[in-house]
CSV table of C-alpha atoms and ligand atoms in Angstrom, one decimal:
chain,number,residue,atom,x,y,z
A,69,UNK,CA,0.0,0.0,0.0
A,70,UNK,CA,1.3,3.5,-0.8
A,71,UNK,CA,1.5,6.5,1.5
A,72,UNK,CA,-1.7,7.5,3.1
A,73,UNK,CA,-2.7,10.2,0.7
A,74,UNK,CA,-6.0,10.9,2.3
A,75,UNK,CA,-4.3,12.3,5.4
A,76,UNK,CA,-2.9,15.0,3.1
A,77,UNK,CA,-6.3,16.0,1.8
A,78,UNK,CA,-8.3,15.9,5.1
A,79,UNK,CA,-7.8,17.8,8.3
A,80,UNK,CA,-7.3,14.5,10.2
A,81,UNK,CA,-5.2,14.8,13.3
A,82,UNK,CA,-5.0,11.6,15.3
A,83,UNK,CA,-5.2,12.3,19.1
A,84,UNK,CA,-1.6,12.3,20.2
A,85,UNK,CA,-2.0,9.9,23.1
A,86,UNK,CA,-4.2,7.4,21.2
A,87,UNK,CA,-2.7,4.0,20.6
A,88,UNK,CA,-5.8,2.4,19.3
A,89,UNK,CA,-5.3,-0.1,16.5
A,90,UNK,CA,-7.8,1.8,14.4
A,91,UNK,CA,-6.9,5.3,15.6
A,92,UNK,CA,-6.2,6.5,12.1
A,93,UNK,CA,-9.9,6.5,11.4
A,94,UNK,CA,-11.0,8.6,14.4
A,95,UNK,CA,-10.6,12.2,15.4
A,96,UNK,CA,-11.2,11.8,19.2
A,97,UNK,CA,-10.6,9.1,21.7
A,98,UNK,CA,-13.4,7.3,23.5
A,99,UNK,CA,-14.3,8.4,27.0
A,100,UNK,CA,-13.1,6.3,30.0
A,101,UNK,CA,-16.6,5.1,30.5
A,102,UNK,CA,-17.0,4.0,26.9
A,103,UNK,CA,-13.6,2.4,27.0
A,104,UNK,CA,-14.7,0.3,30.0
A,105,UNK,CA,-18.1,-0.3,28.6
A,106,UNK,CA,-16.8,-1.7,25.3
A,107,UNK,CA,-13.7,-3.6,26.7
A,108,UNK,CA,-13.8,-7.3,27.3
A,109,UNK,CA,-10.2,-8.0,28.3
A,110,UNK,CA,-11.1,-8.5,31.9
A,111,UNK,CA,-13.1,-11.5,31.1
A,112,UNK,CA,-11.9,-12.7,27.7
A,113,UNK,CA,-8.3,-12.9,28.8
A,114,UNK,CA,-9.1,-16.4,30.1
A,115,UNK,CA,-9.0,-17.4,26.4
A,116,UNK,CA,-5.4,-16.2,26.1
A,117,UNK,CA,-3.9,-19.7,25.6
A,118,UNK,CA,-6.4,-20.5,22.9
A,119,UNK,CA,-5.8,-17.1,21.3
A,120,UNK,CA,-2.1,-17.8,21.1
A,121,UNK,CA,-2.6,-21.3,19.7
A,122,UNK,CA,-5.0,-20.0,17.1
A,123,UNK,CA,-2.6,-17.2,16.1
A,124,UNK,CA,0.3,-19.6,15.8
A,125,UNK,CA,-1.7,-21.9,13.6
A,126,UNK,CA,-2.7,-19.0,11.4
A,127,UNK,CA,0.8,-17.7,11.2
A,128,UNK,CA,2.2,-21.1,10.2
A,129,UNK,CA,-0.4,-21.4,7.5
A,130,UNK,CA,0.5,-17.9,6.2
A,131,UNK,CA,4.1,-19.0,6.1
A,132,UNK,CA,3.4,-22.3,4.3
A,133,UNK,CA,1.3,-20.4,1.8
A,134,UNK,CA,4.1,-17.9,1.2
A,135,UNK,CA,2.1,-15.0,2.6
A,136,UNK,CA,4.4,-14.5,5.5
A,137,UNK,CA,8.2,-15.0,5.4
A,138,UNK,CA,9.9,-17.7,7.4
A,139,UNK,CA,11.7,-15.0,9.3
A,140,UNK,CA,8.5,-13.3,10.3
A,141,UNK,CA,7.1,-16.7,11.4
A,142,UNK,CA,10.1,-17.3,13.6
A,143,UNK,CA,9.7,-13.9,15.2
A,144,UNK,CA,6.0,-14.5,15.8
A,145,UNK,CA,6.7,-17.9,17.4
A,146,UNK,CA,9.5,-16.5,19.6
A,147,UNK,CA,7.3,-13.6,20.7
A,148,UNK,CA,4.3,-15.8,21.4
A,149,UNK,CA,6.4,-18.1,23.5
A,150,UNK,CA,7.5,-15.2,25.6
A,151,UNK,CA,3.9,-13.9,25.9
A,152,UNK,CA,2.6,-17.3,26.9
A,153,UNK,CA,5.4,-17.4,29.5
A,154,UNK,CA,4.5,-13.9,30.8
A,155,UNK,CA,0.9,-14.9,31.1
A,156,UNK,CA,1.7,-18.1,32.9
A,157,UNK,CA,3.8,-16.2,35.4
A,158,UNK,CA,1.1,-13.6,35.9
A,159,UNK,CA,3.5,-10.9,34.6
A,160,UNK,CA,1.6,-10.0,31.5
A,161,UNK,CA,0.3,-6.4,31.6
A,162,UNK,CA,-3.3,-6.5,30.5
A,163,UNK,CA,-4.3,-3.1,29.3
A,164,UNK,CA,-7.9,-1.7,29.1
A,165,UNK,CA,-6.8,0.5,26.2
A,166,UNK,CA,-6.3,-2.5,24.1
A,167,UNK,CA,-9.9,-3.6,24.6
A,168,UNK,CA,-9.7,-7.4,24.4
A,169,UNK,CA,-7.5,-10.4,24.7
A,170,UNK,CA,-6.8,-10.4,21.0
A,171,UNK,CA,-5.5,-6.8,20.8
A,172,UNK,CA,-3.6,-7.1,24.0
A,173,UNK,CA,-1.6,-10.0,22.8
A,174,UNK,CA,-1.1,-8.6,19.3
A,175,UNK,CA,0.1,-5.3,20.8
A,176,UNK,CA,2.6,-7.0,23.0
A,177,UNK,CA,3.8,-9.2,20.2
A,178,UNK,CA,4.5,-6.1,18.1
A,179,UNK,CA,6.3,-4.6,21.0
A,180,UNK,CA,8.5,-7.7,21.3
A,181,UNK,CA,9.1,-8.5,17.6
A,182,UNK,CA,8.2,-5.4,15.6
A,183,UNK,CA,6.9,-5.7,12.1
A,184,UNK,CA,6.3,-9.5,12.2
A,185,UNK,CA,3.8,-8.8,14.9
A,186,UNK,CA,2.0,-6.3,12.7
A,187,UNK,CA,1.8,-8.9,9.9
A,188,UNK,CA,0.1,-11.6,12.0
A,189,UNK,CA,-3.4,-10.2,11.4
A,190,UNK,CA,-3.0,-10.6,7.6
A,191,UNK,CA,-6.1,-12.4,6.2
A,192,UNK,CA,-7.8,-12.5,9.5
A,193,UNK,CA,-10.3,-10.5,11.6
A,194,UNK,CA,-11.0,-10.5,15.2
A,195,UNK,CA,-14.4,-11.8,14.2
A,196,UNK,CA,-13.1,-15.2,13.0
A,197,UNK,CA,-10.4,-15.0,15.6
A,198,UNK,CA,-12.8,-14.7,18.6
A,199,UNK,CA,-15.1,-17.4,17.2
A,200,UNK,CA,-12.1,-19.7,16.9
A,201,UNK,CA,-10.9,-18.9,20.5
A,202,UNK,CA,-14.3,-19.6,22.0
A,203,UNK,CA,-14.6,-22.9,20.2
A,204,UNK,CA,-11.1,-24.0,21.3
A,205,UNK,CA,-11.9,-23.0,24.8
A,206,UNK,CA,-15.3,-24.6,24.9
A,207,UNK,CA,-14.0,-27.9,23.4
A,208,UNK,CA,-11.5,-28.2,26.3
A,209,UNK,CA,-14.2,-27.3,28.8
A,210,UNK,CA,-16.6,-29.9,27.4
A,211,UNK,CA,-13.8,-32.6,27.6
A,212,UNK,CA,-13.3,-31.7,31.2
A,213,UNK,CA,-17.1,-31.8,31.9
A,214,UNK,CA,-17.4,-35.2,30.2
A,215,UNK,CA,-14.7,-36.5,32.6
A,216,UNK,CA,-16.4,-35.0,35.6
A,217,UNK,CA,-19.8,-36.5,34.7
A,218,UNK,CA,-18.2,-39.9,34.5
A,219,UNK,CA,-16.4,-39.3,37.9
A,220,UNK,CA,-19.8,-38.4,39.4
A,221,UNK,CA,-21.4,-41.5,37.9
A,222,UNK,CA,-18.7,-43.8,39.2
A,223,UNK,CA,-19.3,-42.5,42.8
A,224,UNK,CA,-23.1,-42.8,42.3
A,225,UNK,CA,-22.7,-46.4,41.2
A,226,UNK,CA,-20.6,-47.2,44.3
A,227,UNK,CA,-23.5,-46.1,46.5
A,228,UNK,CA,-26.1,-47.7,44.3
A,229,UNK,CA,-24.2,-51.0,44.5
A,230,UNK,CA,-23.9,-50.8,48.3
A,231,UNK,CA,-27.7,-50.3,48.4
A,232,UNK,CA,-28.9,-52.4,45.5
A,233,UNK,CA,-31.1,-54.3,48.0
A,234,UNK,CA,-31.9,-51.5,50.5
A,235,UNK,CA,-35.6,-51.0,50.4
A,236,UNK,CA,-37.0,-47.5,50.6
A,237,UNK,CA,-40.4,-46.0,49.8
A,238,UNK,CA,-40.8,-44.9,46.2
A,239,UNK,CA,-43.0,-41.9,46.0
A,240,UNK,CA,-45.5,-40.4,43.6
A,241,UNK,CA,-47.1,-37.1,44.5
A,242,UNK,CA,-44.6,-37.2,47.4
A,243,UNK,CA,-46.8,-39.9,48.9
A,244,UNK,CA,-45.6,-43.4,49.6
A,245,UNK,CA,-46.3,-45.4,46.5
A,246,UNK,CA,-44.4,-48.7,46.2
A,247,UNK,CA,-41.2,-50.1,47.5
A,248,UNK,CA,-38.0,-49.5,45.5
A,249,UNK,CA,-34.4,-50.0,46.4
A,250,UNK,CA,-32.3,-47.1,47.2
A,251,UNK,CA,-29.8,-48.3,44.5
A,252,UNK,CA,-32.6,-48.3,42.0
A,253,UNK,CA,-33.5,-44.8,42.9
A,254,UNK,CA,-30.0,-43.6,42.4
A,255,UNK,CA,-29.7,-45.3,39.1
A,256,UNK,CA,-32.5,-43.0,37.8
A,257,UNK,CA,-29.9,-40.2,38.2
A,258,UNK,CA,-27.3,-42.4,36.4
A,259,UNK,CA,-29.7,-42.5,33.4
A,260,UNK,CA,-30.3,-38.7,33.5
A,261,UNK,CA,-26.6,-37.9,33.6
A,262,UNK,CA,-26.0,-40.5,30.8
A,263,UNK,CA,-28.2,-38.5,28.6
A,264,UNK,CA,-26.4,-35.3,29.8
A,265,UNK,CA,-23.1,-36.9,28.8
A,266,UNK,CA,-24.5,-37.7,25.3
A,267,UNK,CA,-25.8,-34.1,24.9
A,268,UNK,CA,-22.4,-32.6,25.8
A,269,UNK,CA,-20.6,-35.0,23.5
A,270,UNK,CA,-23.0,-34.2,20.7
A,271,UNK,CA,-22.6,-30.5,21.3
A,272,UNK,CA,-18.9,-30.9,21.0
A,273,UNK,CA,-19.2,-32.1,17.4
A,274,UNK,CA,-20.7,-28.7,16.5
A,275,UNK,CA,-18.2,-26.8,18.6
A,276,UNK,CA,-15.4,-28.5,16.8
A,277,UNK,CA,-15.6,-26.6,13.5
A,278,UNK,CA,-13.1,-24.0,12.4
A,279,UNK,CA,-14.3,-20.4,11.7
A,280,UNK,CA,-10.8,-19.0,10.9
A,281,UNK,CA,-10.6,-18.0,7.3
A,282,UNK,CA,-13.9,-16.2,7.3
A,283,UNK,CA,-12.1,-13.1,8.3
A,284,UNK,CA,-14.5,-10.2,9.0
A,285,UNK,CA,-17.4,-11.8,7.2
A,286,UNK,CA,-16.7,-12.4,3.5
A,287,UNK,CA,-13.5,-14.5,3.6
A,288,UNK,CA,-10.2,-13.1,2.4
A,289,UNK,CA,-8.4,-12.4,-0.8
A,290,UNK,CA,-5.2,-14.2,0.3
A,291,UNK,CA,-4.5,-17.8,-0.8
A,292,UNK,CA,-5.2,-19.3,2.6
A,293,UNK,CA,-5.3,-23.0,3.4
A,294,UNK,CA,-8.0,-23.4,6.0
A,295,UNK,CA,-7.8,-27.3,6.1
A,296,UNK,CA,-4.3,-27.1,7.4
A,297,UNK,CA,-5.2,-24.7,10.2
A,298,UNK,CA,-8.1,-27.0,11.1
A,299,UNK,CA,-5.8,-30.0,11.2
A,300,UNK,CA,-3.2,-28.2,13.4
A,301,UNK,CA,-5.9,-27.0,15.9
A,302,UNK,CA,-7.7,-30.4,16.0
A,303,UNK,CA,-10.9,-29.2,14.4
A,304,UNK,CA,-12.9,-31.9,12.6
A,305,UNK,CA,-14.5,-29.6,10.1
A,306,UNK,CA,-14.4,-26.1,8.6
A,307,UNK,CA,-17.3,-23.8,9.2
A,308,UNK,CA,-18.8,-23.8,5.6
A,309,UNK,CA,-20.1,-20.3,5.2
A,310,UNK,CA,-18.0,-17.3,6.1
A,311,UNK,CA,-21.0,-15.2,7.3
A,312,UNK,CA,-22.3,-18.0,9.5
A,313,UNK,CA,-18.8,-18.7,10.7
A,314,UNK,CA,-18.4,-15.3,12.4
A,315,UNK,CA,-21.9,-14.9,13.6
A,316,UNK,CA,-22.9,-18.4,14.8
A,317,UNK,CA,-23.2,-18.9,18.5
A,318,UNK,CA,-25.5,-21.9,18.3
A,319,UNK,CA,-22.8,-24.0,19.8
A,320,UNK,CA,-22.6,-21.8,22.9
A,321,UNK,CA,-26.4,-21.9,23.3
A,322,UNK,CA,-26.4,-25.7,22.9
A,323,UNK,CA,-23.7,-25.9,25.6
A,324,UNK,CA,-25.8,-23.7,27.9
A,325,UNK,CA,-28.9,-25.8,27.2
A,326,UNK,CA,-27.0,-29.1,28.0
A,327,UNK,CA,-25.7,-27.4,31.1
A,328,UNK,CA,-29.2,-26.2,32.2
A,329,UNK,CA,-30.5,-29.8,31.8
A,330,UNK,CA,-27.6,-31.3,33.8
A,331,UNK,CA,-28.1,-28.7,36.5
A,332,UNK,CA,-31.8,-29.4,36.5
A,333,UNK,CA,-31.0,-33.1,37.2
A,334,UNK,CA,-28.6,-32.2,40.0
A,335,UNK,CA,-31.1,-29.8,41.3
A,336,UNK,CA,-33.8,-32.5,41.5
A,337,UNK,CA,-31.3,-34.8,43.3
A,338,UNK,CA,-30.5,-31.9,45.7
A,339,UNK,CA,-34.1,-31.4,46.5
A,340,UNK,CA,-34.3,-35.1,47.4
A,341,UNK,CA,-31.2,-35.0,49.5
A,342,UNK,CA,-32.6,-32.0,51.4
A,343,UNK,CA,-35.8,-33.9,52.0
A,344,UNK,CA,-34.0,-37.1,52.9
A,345,UNK,CA,-31.9,-35.5,55.5
A,346,UNK,CA,-34.7,-33.7,57.1
A,347,UNK,CA,-35.0,-35.3,60.6
A,348,UNK,CA,-38.7,-36.1,60.0
A,349,UNK,CA,-37.6,-38.2,57.1
A,350,UNK,CA,-34.1,-39.2,58.1
A,351,UNK,CA,-33.2,-41.4,55.1
A,352,UNK,CA,-29.6,-40.1,54.8
A,353,UNK,CA,-27.1,-37.9,56.4
A,354,UNK,CA,-24.7,-35.6,54.6
A,355,UNK,CA,-21.1,-35.3,55.7
A,356,UNK,CA,-20.5,-32.2,57.8
A,357,UNK,CA,-18.2,-30.7,55.2
A,358,UNK,CA,-21.2,-30.1,52.9
A,359,UNK,CA,-23.3,-28.4,55.6
A,360,UNK,CA,-23.2,-25.3,57.7
A,361,UNK,CA,-24.6,-24.3,61.0
A,362,UNK,CA,-26.7,-21.4,62.1
A,363,UNK,CA,-25.4,-18.2,63.6
A,364,UNK,CA,-28.2,-18.2,66.1
A,365,UNK,CA,-29.6,-21.7,66.4
A,366,UNK,CA,-26.9,-24.0,67.9
A,367,UNK,CA,-28.6,-27.2,66.8
A,368,UNK,CA,-28.8,-26.5,63.1
A,369,UNK,CA,-27.0,-28.5,60.4
A,370,UNK,CA,-28.1,-27.1,57.1
A,371,UNK,CA,-27.7,-28.7,53.7
A,372,UNK,CA,-26.1,-25.6,52.1
A,373,UNK,CA,-24.4,-27.4,49.2
A,374,UNK,CA,-27.5,-29.1,47.8
A,375,UNK,CA,-29.5,-25.9,48.4
A,376,UNK,CA,-26.9,-23.9,46.4
A,377,UNK,CA,-27.0,-26.4,43.6
A,378,UNK,CA,-30.7,-25.9,43.4
A,379,UNK,CA,-30.3,-22.2,43.6
A,380,UNK,CA,-27.5,-22.0,41.0
A,381,UNK,CA,-29.6,-23.9,38.5
A,382,UNK,CA,-31.8,-20.8,38.3
A,383,UNK,CA,-28.7,-18.8,37.3
A,384,UNK,CA,-27.7,-21.4,34.6
A,385,UNK,CA,-31.2,-21.3,33.2
A,386,UNK,CA,-30.8,-17.5,33.1
A,387,UNK,CA,-27.6,-17.7,31.1
A,388,UNK,CA,-29.3,-19.9,28.5
A,389,UNK,CA,-32.1,-17.4,28.1
A,390,UNK,CA,-29.5,-14.6,28.0
A,391,UNK,CA,-27.8,-16.2,25.0
A,392,UNK,CA,-31.0,-17.0,23.2
A,393,UNK,CA,-32.1,-13.4,23.6
A,394,UNK,CA,-28.6,-12.1,22.6
A,395,UNK,CA,-28.9,-13.8,19.2
A,396,UNK,CA,-32.6,-13.5,18.4
A,397,UNK,CA,-32.4,-10.0,16.8
A,398,UNK,CA,-29.0,-10.0,15.3
A,399,UNK,CA,-28.6,-9.5,11.6
A,400,UNK,CA,-25.7,-11.1,9.8
A,401,UNK,CA,-22.9,-11.1,10.3
A,402,UNK,CA,-20.8,-10.2,13.4
A,403,UNK,CA,-22.2,-7.6,15.8
A,404,UNK,CA,-20.6,-6.4,18.9
A,405,UNK,CA,-23.5,-7.9,20.8
A,406,UNK,CA,-21.6,-11.1,20.5
A,407,UNK,CA,-19.1,-10.0,23.0
A,408,UNK,CA,-21.8,-10.5,25.6
A,409,UNK,CA,-21.7,-14.3,24.9
A,410,UNK,CA,-18.7,-14.8,27.1
A,411,UNK,CA,-19.6,-14.0,30.6
A,412,UNK,CA,-22.7,-16.3,30.6
A,413,UNK,CA,-20.7,-19.0,28.9
A,414,UNK,CA,-17.8,-18.8,31.3
A,415,UNK,CA,-20.1,-18.7,34.3
A,416,UNK,CA,-22.1,-21.6,33.1
A,417,UNK,CA,-18.9,-23.7,32.6
A,418,UNK,CA,-17.5,-22.7,36.0
A,419,UNK,CA,-20.7,-23.5,37.8
A,420,UNK,CA,-21.2,-26.8,36.1
A,421,UNK,CA,-17.6,-27.8,36.7
A,422,UNK,CA,-17.6,-26.9,40.4
A,423,UNK,CA,-21.0,-28.5,40.9
A,424,UNK,CA,-20.0,-31.8,39.4
A,425,UNK,CA,-16.8,-31.8,41.4
A,426,UNK,CA,-18.6,-31.2,44.6
A,427,UNK,CA,-21.4,-33.6,43.8
A,428,UNK,CA,-19.1,-36.6,43.2
A,429,UNK,CA,-17.6,-36.1,46.6
A,430,UNK,CA,-20.9,-35.4,48.3
A,431,UNK,CA,-22.9,-38.3,46.9
A,432,UNK,CA,-20.0,-40.7,47.5
A,433,UNK,CA,-20.0,-39.7,51.2
A,434,UNK,CA,-23.6,-39.9,52.1
A,435,UNK,CA,-24.5,-41.9,55.1
A,436,UNK,CA,-27.6,-44.1,54.3
A,437,UNK,CA,-30.0,-45.0,57.1
A,438,UNK,CA,-31.8,-48.2,55.9
A,439,UNK,CA,-33.7,-48.6,59.2
A,440,UNK,CA,-35.5,-45.3,58.7
A,441,UNK,CA,-36.3,-46.2,55.1
A,442,UNK,CA,-37.8,-49.4,56.2
A,443,UNK,CA,-39.8,-47.7,58.9
A,444,UNK,CA,-41.2,-45.2,56.4
A,445,UNK,CA,-42.1,-48.1,54.1
A,446,UNK,CA,-44.2,-49.7,56.8
A,447,UNK,CA,-46.4,-46.6,57.0
A,448,UNK,CA,-47.9,-46.1,53.6
A,449,UNK,CA,-49.5,-49.4,52.5
A,450,UNK,CA,-46.7,-49.6,50.0
A,451,UNK,CA,-47.5,-53.2,49.0
A,452,UNK,CA,-51.2,-52.6,48.4
A,453,UNK,CA,-50.6,-52.9,44.6
A,454,UNK,CA,-48.8,-56.2,45.3
A,455,UNK,CA,-51.9,-57.5,47.1
A,456,UNK,CA,-54.1,-56.5,44.2
A,457,UNK,CA,-51.7,-58.2,41.8
A,458,UNK,CA,-51.7,-61.3,43.9
A,459,UNK,CA,-55.5,-61.5,43.7
A,460,UNK,CA,-55.4,-60.9,39.9
A,461,UNK,CA,-52.9,-63.7,39.5
A,462,UNK,CA,-55.5,-65.9,41.4
A,463,UNK,CA,-58.1,-65.1,38.8
A,464,UNK,CA,-59.9,-61.9,40.1
A,465,UNK,CA,-60.3,-59.1,37.5
A,466,UNK,CA,-57.9,-56.2,38.3
A,467,UNK,CA,-60.7,-53.6,38.9
A,468,UNK,CA,-62.3,-55.9,41.5
A,469,UNK,CA,-59.0,-56.6,43.1
A,470,UNK,CA,-58.2,-52.9,43.2
A,471,UNK,CA,-61.6,-52.2,44.9
A,472,UNK,CA,-61.1,-55.1,47.4
A,473,UNK,CA,-57.6,-53.9,48.4
A,474,UNK,CA,-58.8,-50.3,48.7
A,475,UNK,CA,-61.4,-51.5,51.3
A,476,UNK,CA,-58.7,-53.5,53.1
A,477,UNK,CA,-56.5,-50.3,53.2
A,478,UNK,CA,-59.4,-48.4,54.7
A,479,UNK,CA,-59.9,-51.1,57.3
A,480,UNK,CA,-56.2,-51.1,58.2
A,481,UNK,CA,-56.2,-47.3,58.4
A,482,UNK,CA,-59.2,-47.4,60.8
A,483,UNK,CA,-57.0,-49.5,63.1
A,484,UNK,CA,-54.0,-47.3,62.6
A,485,UNK,CA,-52.1,-50.2,60.9
A,486,UNK,CA,-50.2,-50.7,57.7
A,487,UNK,CA,-51.9,-53.2,55.4
A,488,UNK,CA,-48.9,-55.5,55.7
A,489,UNK,CA,-49.5,-55.8,59.5
A,490,UNK,CA,-52.9,-57.4,59.1
A,491,UNK,CA,-53.1,-61.1,59.9
A,492,UNK,CA,-54.5,-63.4,57.1
A,493,UNK,CA,-57.8,-63.6,58.9
A,494,UNK,CA,-58.0,-59.8,59.2
A,495,UNK,CA,-57.1,-59.5,55.6
A,496,UNK,CA,-59.8,-62.0,54.5
A,497,UNK,CA,-62.4,-60.1,56.6
A,498,UNK,CA,-61.4,-56.8,55.0
A,499,UNK,CA,-61.5,-58.2,51.5
A,500,UNK,CA,-64.9,-59.9,52.0
A,501,UNK,CA,-67.0,-57.1,50.7
A,502,UNK,CA,-65.9,-57.8,47.1
A,503,UNK,CA,-67.2,-61.2,45.9
A,504,UNK,CA,-64.5,-63.7,45.1
A,505,UNK,CA,-61.7,-61.7,46.8
A,506,UNK,CA,-61.3,-63.2,50.3
A,507,UNK,CA,-61.5,-66.8,49.2
A,508,UNK,CA,-58.5,-66.3,46.8
A,509,UNK,CA,-56.2,-65.4,49.6
A,510,UNK,CA,-53.9,-68.3,50.4
A,511,UNK,CA,-50.8,-68.8,52.6
A,512,UNK,CA,-48.5,-67.4,50.0
A,513,UNK,CA,-50.2,-64.0,50.1
A,514,UNK,CA,-48.1,-62.7,53.0
A,515,UNK,CA,-44.8,-63.2,51.2
A,516,UNK,CA,-46.3,-61.6,48.1
A,517,UNK,CA,-47.1,-58.5,50.0
A,518,UNK,CA,-43.8,-58.4,52.0
A,519,UNK,CA,-41.3,-55.7,51.0
A,520,UNK,CA,-38.8,-58.2,49.7
A,521,UNK,CA,-41.5,-60.1,47.8
A,522,UNK,CA,-42.7,-56.8,46.2
A,523,UNK,CA,-39.1,-55.9,45.2
A,524,UNK,CA,-38.1,-59.3,43.9
A,525,UNK,CA,-41.2,-59.6,41.8
A,526,UNK,CA,-40.0,-56.7,39.6
A,527,UNK,CA,-37.2,-58.4,37.9
A,528,UNK,CA,-37.9,-57.3,34.3
A,529,UNK,CA,-35.5,-54.9,32.6
A,530,UNK,CA,-35.7,-51.5,34.3
A,531,UNK,CA,-37.3,-53.0,37.4
A,532,UNK,CA,-36.2,-52.6,41.0
A,533,UNK,CA,-35.5,-56.2,42.0
A,534,UNK,CA,-32.1,-56.2,43.7
A,535,UNK,CA,-30.5,-58.6,41.1
A,536,UNK,CA,-31.9,-56.4,38.3
A,537,UNK,CA,-30.4,-53.3,39.9
A,538,UNK,CA,-27.0,-55.1,40.2
A,539,UNK,CA,-27.2,-56.1,36.5
A,540,UNK,CA,-28.0,-52.4,35.7
A,541,UNK,CA,-24.9,-51.4,37.7
A,542,UNK,CA,-22.7,-53.9,35.8
A,543,UNK,CA,-23.9,-52.6,32.5
A,544,UNK,CA,-23.4,-49.0,33.6
A,545,UNK,CA,-19.8,-49.8,34.6
A,546,UNK,CA,-19.2,-51.4,31.2
A,547,UNK,CA,-20.5,-48.3,29.5
A,548,UNK,CA,-18.3,-46.1,31.6
A,549,UNK,CA,-15.1,-48.1,31.2
A,550,UNK,CA,-12.0,-47.6,33.3
A,551,UNK,CA,-11.2,-44.1,34.5
A,552,UNK,CA,-8.7,-42.4,32.3
B,673,LIG,N1,-14.0,-8.7,21.8
B,673,LIG,C1,-14.7,-9.0,20.7
B,673,LIG,C2,-15.8,-10.1,21.0
B,673,LIG,O1,-15.7,-10.7,22.0
B,673,LIG,C3,-13.8,-9.5,19.6
B,673,LIG,C4,-14.4,-9.2,18.2
B,673,LIG,C5,-14.4,-7.8,17.9
B,673,LIG,N2,-14.8,-7.6,16.6
B,673,LIG,C6,-15.2,-6.4,16.1
B,673,LIG,N3,-15.5,-6.3,14.9
B,673,LIG,N4,-15.3,-5.4,17.0
B,673,LIG,O2,-16.7,-10.3,20.2
């Protein structure tokens, strides 16, 4: 490019103290407030490693393509190594004047290596640069989350195995419904988190596409080789359309959606843990390290960690809605709005990561109280369905059996007893109102309506019979494989 002739013909005088990358275009600097308002360096600097990796891959491609000299590349590599070192040591001077992580690093590179630093941005824009950085950052984050989900699941399976045969009341409408084993109950959360795992893994496929090469929005006139950049950075595919490449944040939204569902599952488990450790229920106790006391009530042991998981789920749902709303009105291609994607994304990742870490430890350390579970089971006529099923198997139509057992429950209630506590004669008397019911009751009825009888009868796939639960745990372990 020749000398800047337009500066001769206009009255342009750059503000003397301005060091902005684009200062040539403007006649006055932004105010301090605008500077702070538009800057992102205080949060996007956590993508510094990814920014450097992306820049190096870009520079190497430029050199391979003959767009950058070997000497310039060597300077850039040397400068970037020093910058990476300064950042790792906490010595790098982040500067608000340079707006974001990308300009801060480029500025420092130029200070260290001169013209080669100024050539780095050839054929590139911050628009495809930032999209690349986020995708690199998110890919690493997802890989970490996948590991953490598996670590949580392994701890969950340990507890489930120890309690594969521990009976507890299963609830519907939060009323005692039917016996299940505590192991079976926990395996429901294994299934939820298995789907979460699949969702994150699936999201990763769409994260792992390379935007670089799209430049500002229209691509670039240099003879770039995008495939080689993708290969160096471990991207499986190229973003196929330059406009979409710089403006797409679907992958971030998908990540937040997967996170919101994961947190929803952990929030439900938290709600149960809180309920279970209420002294009126007393099914479990949490290790003290997950609880806090009260500043006024000396006796309190509050389940703060599960309560916070439940609470933080609201914030993660909020981040999802924030990102959806951020995108809904944006015309193609890049808009500065997109800078607002990072804080919700980072906070989502941090919250999910911390929550999974804490949860694996918390669930692995719960103290289960089987006696209290059994006592609760003896209070809700939990095997009434088993009695009805028993009568059906002896030939009574199900609706008649249901009616007869409902009457028996009423009789037992009248005496303040659980149905399982009635003697065979008392049961027969209670069933007598429905023709054909009482006479179908034989000796084997009592074992059919015992807790263990009820559990063992449900041995089909997905059932709560202890052996079935153990088989489900074995299969889950096979799916999980050995820890890496
Ligand atoms: N800090 C910006 C962001 O996070 C980088 C891209 C800026 N691009 C631009 N054309 N202003 O989105």
